[in-house]
């Protein structure tokens, strides 16, 4: 009986850090400088086709075309806001879709990237978690979100926010590789201080991240100052309650010397009272942390509604009186599907409706 030959899975070169790419290219019998050239083509010149690598030998190009791929999502949908915000629904090679948002500020362009297809965390005010987690994104797929935005707009991205679909620390290794790739001098060379990573509070991974002493900004999705309130909004709090989360934040600050930012989505009648503000101030006292108050976007199927602007300002003013640095996040993309996960869910609904109506 003849044994079946198992087809080798193509290597996505976009996923490889510079050191790993060097090892791979060396395994093909190529000199070290080829790896540096290819890395530059992928992560600086942002090519999506091996044939565009004009300084590579034809034989190597043909070999790469046969055995390797480049992460290159297609733009399935695009929404442009009057304030300059652009929301992309990107389709990956396997047909899954993710969301990426370009936000224009006076200091430069910031891109909010997704790190997973869907999310397993189950936060009850978030659209991206309602269908659950499908899979993790690879390092190259996360980087390709930024590259796609740059190619589409012709504008440089200077800041990155890991706050799109998915929990970054739930995809820890791929996210760490992404950070290495995106901050590499051979690539886009975006400094760590221009990168913000948001987590719902996976305590062991916060401690693991602290050991790396990266100079990024860690943002904790807090949203409530006590366990009862937070667990009702965020199931992850049952696994890692505030008695574990806040000490982990303090350890992170000690290890890295970086100030933590707490994200606090303002929900009408849930976490927006003056007493809640006082409780929040007591919880994070002495940390020198920053609180980012977020007016939530409406999400279909969620019982939560947004606190009005006047009450948000009162909440902020009370925090500042209590010695807590607090700001209100500027509303961007209010005239498009602004809430994270909404565009992906709308597209899935439309596709499902089309399939049901297809007579074939």
CSV table of C-alpha atoms in Angstrom, one decimal:
chain,number,residue,atom,x,y,z
A,1,UNK,CA,0.0,0.0,0.0
A,2,UNK,CA,1.4,3.4,-1.0
A,3,UNK,CA,1.5,5.8,1.9
A,4,UNK,CA,-0.3,9.1,1.4
A,5,UNK,CA,1.7,12.2,1.0
A,6,UNK,CA,0.7,14.9,3.5
A,7,UNK,CA,0.6,18.3,1.9
A,8,UNK,CA,2.9,20.8,3.6
A,9,UNK,CA,1.1,23.8,4.9
A,10,UNK,CA,2.4,27.1,3.3
A,11,UNK,CA,4.5,29.2,5.6
A,12,UNK,CA,3.1,32.8,6.0
A,13,UNK,CA,6.3,34.9,6.0
A,14,UNK,CA,4.3,37.8,7.5
A,15,UNK,CA,4.0,35.9,10.8
A,16,UNK,CA,7.8,35.6,11.3
A,17,UNK,CA,9.8,38.0,13.4
A,18,UNK,CA,13.0,39.1,11.8
A,19,UNK,CA,15.1,36.4,13.6
A,20,UNK,CA,12.7,33.6,12.6
A,21,UNK,CA,12.6,34.9,9.0
A,22,UNK,CA,16.4,34.8,9.0
A,23,UNK,CA,16.3,31.2,10.2
A,24,UNK,CA,13.7,30.2,7.5
A,25,UNK,CA,15.6,31.9,4.6
A,26,UNK,CA,18.8,30.3,5.8
A,27,UNK,CA,17.0,26.9,5.7
A,28,UNK,CA,16.4,27.5,2.0
A,29,UNK,CA,20.2,27.9,1.5
A,30,UNK,CA,20.0,31.6,1.0
A,31,UNK,CA,22.5,34.2,2.4
A,32,UNK,CA,21.5,36.2,5.5
A,33,UNK,CA,21.1,39.5,3.6
A,34,UNK,CA,18.2,38.0,1.7
A,35,UNK,CA,16.2,37.8,4.9
A,36,UNK,CA,16.8,41.4,5.7
A,37,UNK,CA,15.7,42.4,2.1
A,38,UNK,CA,12.5,40.3,2.3
A,39,UNK,CA,11.6,41.6,5.7
A,40,UNK,CA,11.9,45.1,4.4
A,41,UNK,CA,9.6,44.2,1.4
A,42,UNK,CA,7.0,42.7,3.8
A,43,UNK,CA,7.0,45.2,6.6
A,44,UNK,CA,8.3,48.5,5.2
A,45,UNK,CA,7.4,48.5,1.5
A,46,UNK,CA,4.2,46.5,2.3
A,47,UNK,CA,4.1,44.3,-0.8
A,48,UNK,CA,1.5,41.6,-1.1
A,49,UNK,CA,3.0,39.6,-3.9
A,50,UNK,CA,6.4,38.0,-4.0
A,51,UNK,CA,6.9,39.1,-7.6
A,52,UNK,CA,7.1,42.7,-6.4
A,53,UNK,CA,10.4,41.8,-4.6
A,54,UNK,CA,12.5,43.0,-7.5
A,55,UNK,CA,15.9,42.5,-5.9
A,56,UNK,CA,15.4,38.8,-5.2
A,57,UNK,CA,16.6,36.0,-7.5
A,58,UNK,CA,13.9,34.5,-9.8
A,59,UNK,CA,14.5,31.0,-8.5
A,60,UNK,CA,13.9,32.2,-4.9
A,61,UNK,CA,10.8,34.1,-5.9
A,62,UNK,CA,9.4,31.0,-7.6
A,63,UNK,CA,10.2,28.9,-4.5
A,64,UNK,CA,8.5,31.4,-2.2
A,65,UNK,CA,5.4,31.5,-4.4
A,66,UNK,CA,5.1,27.7,-4.2
A,67,UNK,CA,5.8,27.3,-0.4
A,68,UNK,CA,4.9,30.6,1.3
A,69,UNK,CA,2.2,33.2,1.6
A,70,UNK,CA,1.8,36.9,2.6
A,71,UNK,CA,-1.0,38.0,4.9
A,72,UNK,CA,-3.1,40.3,2.8
A,73,UNK,CA,-6.8,40.8,3.7
A,74,UNK,CA,-9.2,42.3,1.3
A,75,UNK,CA,-11.5,45.3,2.1
A,76,UNK,CA,-15.0,43.8,2.2
A,77,UNK,CA,-16.7,47.0,3.4
A,78,UNK,CA,-15.6,50.5,4.3
A,79,UNK,CA,-17.4,53.2,6.2
A,80,UNK,CA,-16.1,56.8,6.3
A,81,UNK,CA,-17.3,59.2,9.0
A,82,UNK,CA,-17.6,63.0,8.6
A,83,UNK,CA,-14.9,63.4,11.3
A,84,UNK,CA,-12.3,61.5,9.2
A,85,UNK,CA,-12.7,58.1,11.0
A,86,UNK,CA,-12.7,55.1,8.7
A,87,UNK,CA,-14.0,51.7,9.7
A,88,UNK,CA,-12.9,48.7,7.6
A,89,UNK,CA,-14.4,45.2,7.5
A,90,UNK,CA,-11.5,43.1,6.4
A,91,UNK,CA,-11.8,39.6,4.9
A,92,UNK,CA,-9.0,37.2,5.8
A,93,UNK,CA,-7.7,34.4,3.6
A,94,UNK,CA,-10.0,31.9,5.2
A,95,UNK,CA,-13.1,34.0,4.7
A,96,UNK,CA,-13.4,35.2,8.3
A,97,UNK,CA,-13.9,38.9,8.8
A,98,UNK,CA,-12.5,41.4,11.3
A,99,UNK,CA,-12.8,45.1,12.0
A,100,UNK,CA,-10.1,47.8,11.8
A,101,UNK,CA,-10.6,51.5,12.5
A,102,UNK,CA,-8.5,54.4,11.4
A,103,UNK,CA,-8.7,57.4,13.7
A,104,UNK,CA,-7.2,60.8,12.7
A,105,UNK,CA,-5.8,63.0,15.5
A,106,UNK,CA,-3.8,66.2,15.5
A,107,UNK,CA,-0.7,64.1,16.6
A,108,UNK,CA,-1.1,61.6,13.8
A,109,UNK,CA,-3.1,58.6,12.6
A,110,UNK,CA,-4.0,55.9,15.0
A,111,UNK,CA,-5.3,52.4,14.0
A,112,UNK,CA,-7.4,50.2,16.3
A,113,UNK,CA,-6.7,46.6,15.4
A,114,UNK,CA,-8.4,43.3,16.1
A,115,UNK,CA,-6.5,40.4,17.6
A,116,UNK,CA,-9.0,37.6,17.3
A,117,UNK,CA,-11.9,36.7,15.1
A,118,UNK,CA,-14.7,37.1,17.7
A,119,UNK,CA,-14.1,37.1,21.4
A,120,UNK,CA,-14.6,34.6,24.2
A,121,UNK,CA,-14.7,37.1,27.1
A,122,UNK,CA,-18.5,37.7,27.0
A,123,UNK,CA,-18.6,41.4,28.1
A,124,UNK,CA,-22.3,42.3,28.0
A,125,UNK,CA,-22.0,45.7,26.5
A,126,UNK,CA,-19.8,44.6,23.6
A,127,UNK,CA,-21.0,43.6,20.1
A,128,UNK,CA,-17.8,41.7,19.2
A,129,UNK,CA,-18.3,39.0,21.8
A,130,UNK,CA,-21.9,38.1,21.0
A,131,UNK,CA,-21.0,35.3,18.5
A,132,UNK,CA,-18.1,34.0,20.6
A,133,UNK,CA,-14.5,33.4,19.5
A,134,UNK,CA,-13.8,31.8,16.2
A,135,UNK,CA,-10.0,31.8,16.2
A,136,UNK,CA,-6.9,33.8,17.0
A,137,UNK,CA,-5.2,36.1,14.5
A,138,UNK,CA,-1.6,35.5,13.6
A,139,UNK,CA,1.0,38.1,14.1
A,140,UNK,CA,1.1,38.8,10.4
A,141,UNK,CA,-2.7,39.1,10.1
A,142,UNK,CA,-2.7,41.7,12.9
A,143,UNK,CA,0.1,43.7,11.2
A,144,UNK,CA,-1.7,43.4,7.9
A,145,UNK,CA,-4.6,45.4,9.3
A,146,UNK,CA,-2.2,48.4,9.6
A,147,UNK,CA,-0.6,47.8,6.3
A,148,UNK,CA,-4.0,47.6,4.6
A,149,UNK,CA,-5.0,51.0,6.0
A,150,UNK,CA,-1.7,52.6,4.9
A,151,UNK,CA,-2.0,51.2,1.4
A,152,UNK,CA,-5.7,52.3,1.2
A,153,UNK,CA,-5.2,55.9,2.5
A,154,UNK,CA,-1.6,56.5,1.4
A,155,UNK,CA,-1.1,57.9,4.9
A,156,UNK,CA,1.4,56.8,7.6
A,157,UNK,CA,0.1,55.2,10.8
A,158,UNK,CA,2.0,56.5,13.9
A,159,UNK,CA,0.0,55.0,16.7
A,160,UNK,CA,-1.6,51.6,17.4
A,161,UNK,CA,-4.4,50.6,19.8
A,162,UNK,CA,-5.0,46.9,20.4
A,163,UNK,CA,-8.6,47.4,21.3
A,164,UNK,CA,-10.6,46.0,18.4
A,165,UNK,CA,-12.3,42.6,18.2
A,166,UNK,CA,-10.8,40.1,20.6
A,167,UNK,CA,-8.8,40.0,23.9
A,168,UNK,CA,-5.1,40.6,23.1
A,169,UNK,CA,-3.8,38.8,26.2
A,170,UNK,CA,-5.9,35.8,25.2
A,171,UNK,CA,-3.8,35.6,22.1
A,172,UNK,CA,-0.6,36.3,24.0
A,173,UNK,CA,2.2,34.8,21.9
A,174,UNK,CA,0.9,36.0,18.5
A,175,UNK,CA,0.4,39.5,19.9
A,176,UNK,CA,3.9,39.6,21.4
A,177,UNK,CA,5.3,38.6,17.9
A,178,UNK,CA,3.2,41.3,16.3
A,179,UNK,CA,4.6,43.9,18.7
A,180,UNK,CA,8.1,42.8,17.9
A,181,UNK,CA,7.4,43.0,14.1
A,182,UNK,CA,5.6,46.4,14.2
A,183,UNK,CA,8.2,48.1,16.3
A,184,UNK,CA,11.2,46.7,14.4
A,185,UNK,CA,13.5,49.2,12.7
A,186,UNK,CA,13.4,47.0,9.6
A,187,UNK,CA,9.6,47.5,9.4
A,188,UNK,CA,7.3,50.4,10.3
A,189,UNK,CA,9.3,51.1,13.4
A,190,UNK,CA,6.4,52.3,15.5
A,191,UNK,CA,7.7,53.0,19.0
A,192,UNK,CA,6.2,51.1,22.0
A,193,UNK,CA,5.2,54.4,23.6
A,194,UNK,CA,2.9,54.9,20.7
A,195,UNK,CA,1.2,51.6,21.3
A,196,UNK,CA,-1.7,50.9,23.7
A,197,UNK,CA,-2.8,47.4,24.7
A,198,UNK,CA,-6.3,46.9,26.2
A,199,UNK,CA,-7.2,43.9,28.4
A,200,UNK,CA,-10.3,42.9,30.3
A,201,UNK,CA,-8.0,41.7,33.1
A,202,UNK,CA,-6.4,38.3,32.5
A,203,UNK,CA,-4.2,38.5,35.7
A,204,UNK,CA,-1.6,35.8,34.8
A,205,UNK,CA,-1.0,37.3,31.4
A,206,UNK,CA,-0.7,40.8,32.9
A,207,UNK,CA,2.1,39.4,35.1
A,208,UNK,CA,3.7,37.7,32.1
A,209,UNK,CA,3.5,41.0,30.1
A,210,UNK,CA,5.1,42.9,33.0
A,211,UNK,CA,8.2,40.6,32.9
A,212,UNK,CA,8.8,41.8,29.3
A,213,UNK,CA,9.1,45.4,30.5
A,214,UNK,CA,7.7,46.8,27.3
A,215,UNK,CA,7.1,50.5,27.3
A,216,UNK,CA,3.6,50.4,25.8
A,217,UNK,CA,0.6,51.7,27.6
A,218,UNK,CA,-1.5,49.1,29.3
A,219,UNK,CA,-5.2,49.9,29.4
A,220,UNK,CA,-7.4,47.9,31.8
A,221,UNK,CA,-11.1,47.5,30.9
A,222,UNK,CA,-12.4,48.2,34.4
A,223,UNK,CA,-16.0,49.6,33.9
A,224,UNK,CA,-17.0,49.0,37.6
A,225,UNK,CA,-15.5,49.7,41.0
A,226,UNK,CA,-16.8,46.6,42.8
A,227,UNK,CA,-17.1,42.8,42.1
A,228,UNK,CA,-20.8,42.6,42.1
A,229,UNK,CA,-21.2,45.3,39.5
A,230,UNK,CA,-18.2,44.2,37.4
A,231,UNK,CA,-19.3,40.6,37.3
A,232,UNK,CA,-22.7,41.6,36.1
A,233,UNK,CA,-21.0,43.4,33.2
A,234,UNK,CA,-17.9,41.3,32.6
A,235,UNK,CA,-17.9,37.5,33.3
A,236,UNK,CA,-14.1,37.5,33.4
A,237,UNK,CA,-14.4,39.2,36.8
A,238,UNK,CA,-15.6,35.8,38.3
A,239,UNK,CA,-12.2,34.3,37.4
A,240,UNK,CA,-10.1,37.4,38.2
A,241,UNK,CA,-11.9,39.6,40.7
A,242,UNK,CA,-10.7,43.0,41.7
A,243,UNK,CA,-8.8,41.6,44.7
A,244,UNK,CA,-6.5,40.0,42.1
A,245,UNK,CA,-6.7,42.5,39.3
A,246,UNK,CA,-5.8,45.7,41.1
A,247,UNK,CA,-2.6,44.2,42.8
A,248,UNK,CA,-1.6,42.8,39.4
A,249,UNK,CA,-1.9,46.4,38.0
A,250,UNK,CA,0.3,47.7,40.8
A,251,UNK,CA,2.9,45.0,40.1
A,252,UNK,CA,2.8,45.9,36.5
A,253,UNK,CA,3.5,49.5,37.3
A,254,UNK,CA,6.4,48.6,39.6
A,255,UNK,CA,8.0,46.3,37.0
A,256,UNK,CA,7.7,48.7,34.0
A,257,UNK,CA,7.5,52.2,35.5
A,258,UNK,CA,4.6,52.8,33.2
A,259,UNK,CA,1.3,54.4,34.3
A,260,UNK,CA,-1.8,52.3,33.7
A,261,UNK,CA,-5.0,53.6,32.1
A,262,UNK,CA,-8.4,52.4,33.2
A,263,UNK,CA,-11.2,52.3,30.7
A,264,UNK,CA,-14.6,53.0,32.2
A,265,UNK,CA,-17.6,52.7,29.9
A,266,UNK,CA,-20.4,54.9,31.2
A,267,UNK,CA,-23.7,52.9,31.4
A,268,UNK,CA,-26.9,54.7,32.4
A,269,UNK,CA,-28.2,53.7,35.8
A,270,UNK,CA,-25.5,51.1,36.3
A,271,UNK,CA,-22.1,52.6,37.0
A,272,UNK,CA,-22.6,56.3,36.7
A,273,UNK,CA,-23.7,57.5,40.1
A,274,UNK,CA,-21.7,59.9,42.4
A,275,UNK,CA,-21.2,57.1,44.9
A,276,UNK,CA,-19.8,54.9,42.2
A,277,UNK,CA,-17.3,57.6,41.3
A,278,UNK,CA,-16.2,57.8,45.0
A,279,UNK,CA,-15.9,54.0,45.1
A,280,UNK,CA,-13.7,54.0,42.0
A,281,UNK,CA,-11.5,56.7,43.5
A,282,UNK,CA,-11.0,54.6,46.6
A,283,UNK,CA,-10.2,51.5,44.5
A,284,UNK,CA,-7.3,53.0,42.5
A,285,UNK,CA,-6.0,55.5,45.1
A,286,UNK,CA,-2.3,55.9,45.1
A,287,UNK,CA,-1.7,54.5,41.7
A,288,UNK,CA,-1.4,57.8,39.8
A,289,UNK,CA,-3.5,56.0,37.1
A,290,UNK,CA,-5.6,57.7,34.4
A,291,UNK,CA,-9.3,56.9,34.0
A,292,UNK,CA,-10.7,57.1,30.5
A,293,UNK,CA,-14.5,57.6,30.6
A,294,UNK,CA,-16.1,56.1,27.5
A,295,UNK,CA,-19.6,57.0,26.3
A,296,UNK,CA,-20.8,53.6,25.1
A,297,UNK,CA,-22.2,53.1,21.7
A,298,UNK,CA,-25.7,51.4,21.4
A,299,UNK,CA,-25.5,47.7,20.7
A,300,UNK,CA,-28.4,45.7,19.5
A,301,UNK,CA,-29.4,43.0,22.0
A,302,UNK,CA,-27.6,44.7,24.9
A,303,UNK,CA,-29.7,45.9,27.9
A,304,UNK,CA,-27.3,48.9,28.4
A,305,UNK,CA,-27.7,52.4,27.3
A,306,UNK,CA,-25.3,55.4,27.3
A,307,UNK,CA,-25.1,57.9,30.1
A,308,UNK,CA,-25.8,61.4,28.8
A,309,UNK,CA,-22.9,63.8,28.3
A,310,UNK,CA,-23.8,66.1,31.2
A,311,UNK,CA,-23.7,63.2,33.7
A,312,UNK,CA,-20.4,62.0,32.2
A,313,UNK,CA,-18.9,65.4,32.8
A,314,UNK,CA,-20.1,65.4,36.4
A,315,UNK,CA,-18.6,62.0,37.0
A,316,UNK,CA,-15.3,63.2,35.6
A,317,UNK,CA,-15.3,66.4,37.7
A,318,UNK,CA,-16.0,64.4,40.9
A,319,UNK,CA,-13.1,62.0,40.1
A,320,UNK,CA,-10.8,64.9,39.6
A,321,UNK,CA,-11.9,66.5,42.9
A,322,UNK,CA,-11.0,63.2,44.5
A,323,UNK,CA,-7.5,63.3,43.1
A,324,UNK,CA,-8.0,61.0,40.1
A,325,UNK,CA,-6.9,62.1,36.6
A,326,UNK,CA,-9.9,61.5,34.3
A,327,UNK,CA,-10.8,62.4,30.8
A,328,UNK,CA,-13.8,61.7,28.5
A,329,UNK,CA,-12.9,59.9,25.3
A,330,UNK,CA,-13.7,61.9,22.3
A,331,UNK,CA,-16.6,60.4,20.2
A,332,UNK,CA,-15.3,59.3,16.8
A,333,UNK,CA,-17.3,57.7,14.0
A,334,UNK,CA,-20.7,58.4,15.6
A,335,UNK,CA,-22.3,58.4,12.2
A,336,UNK,CA,-21.1,55.0,11.2
A,337,UNK,CA,-21.2,51.5,12.9
A,338,UNK,CA,-19.0,52.8,15.7
A,339,UNK,CA,-19.3,50.1,18.3
A,340,UNK,CA,-16.6,47.4,18.0
A,341,UNK,CA,-18.0,44.3,16.3
A,342,UNK,CA,-21.1,45.9,14.8
A,343,UNK,CA,-19.9,46.1,11.2
A,344,UNK,CA,-18.8,42.5,11.3
A,345,UNK,CA,-22.2,41.4,12.8
A,346,UNK,CA,-24.2,43.5,10.3
A,347,UNK,CA,-22.3,41.9,7.4
A,348,UNK,CA,-22.9,38.4,8.8
A,349,UNK,CA,-26.6,39.1,9.1
A,350,UNK,CA,-26.8,40.4,5.5
A,351,UNK,CA,-24.9,37.4,4.2
A,352,UNK,CA,-27.2,35.0,6.1
A,353,UNK,CA,-30.3,36.8,4.7
A,354,UNK,CA,-29.0,36.6,1.2
A,355,UNK,CA,-28.3,32.8,1.6
A,356,UNK,CA,-31.8,32.2,2.9
A,357,UNK,CA,-33.3,34.1,-0.1
A,358,UNK,CA,-31.1,32.4,-2.7
A,359,UNK,CA,-33.4,30.1,-4.7
A,360,UNK,CA,-30.5,27.9,-5.9
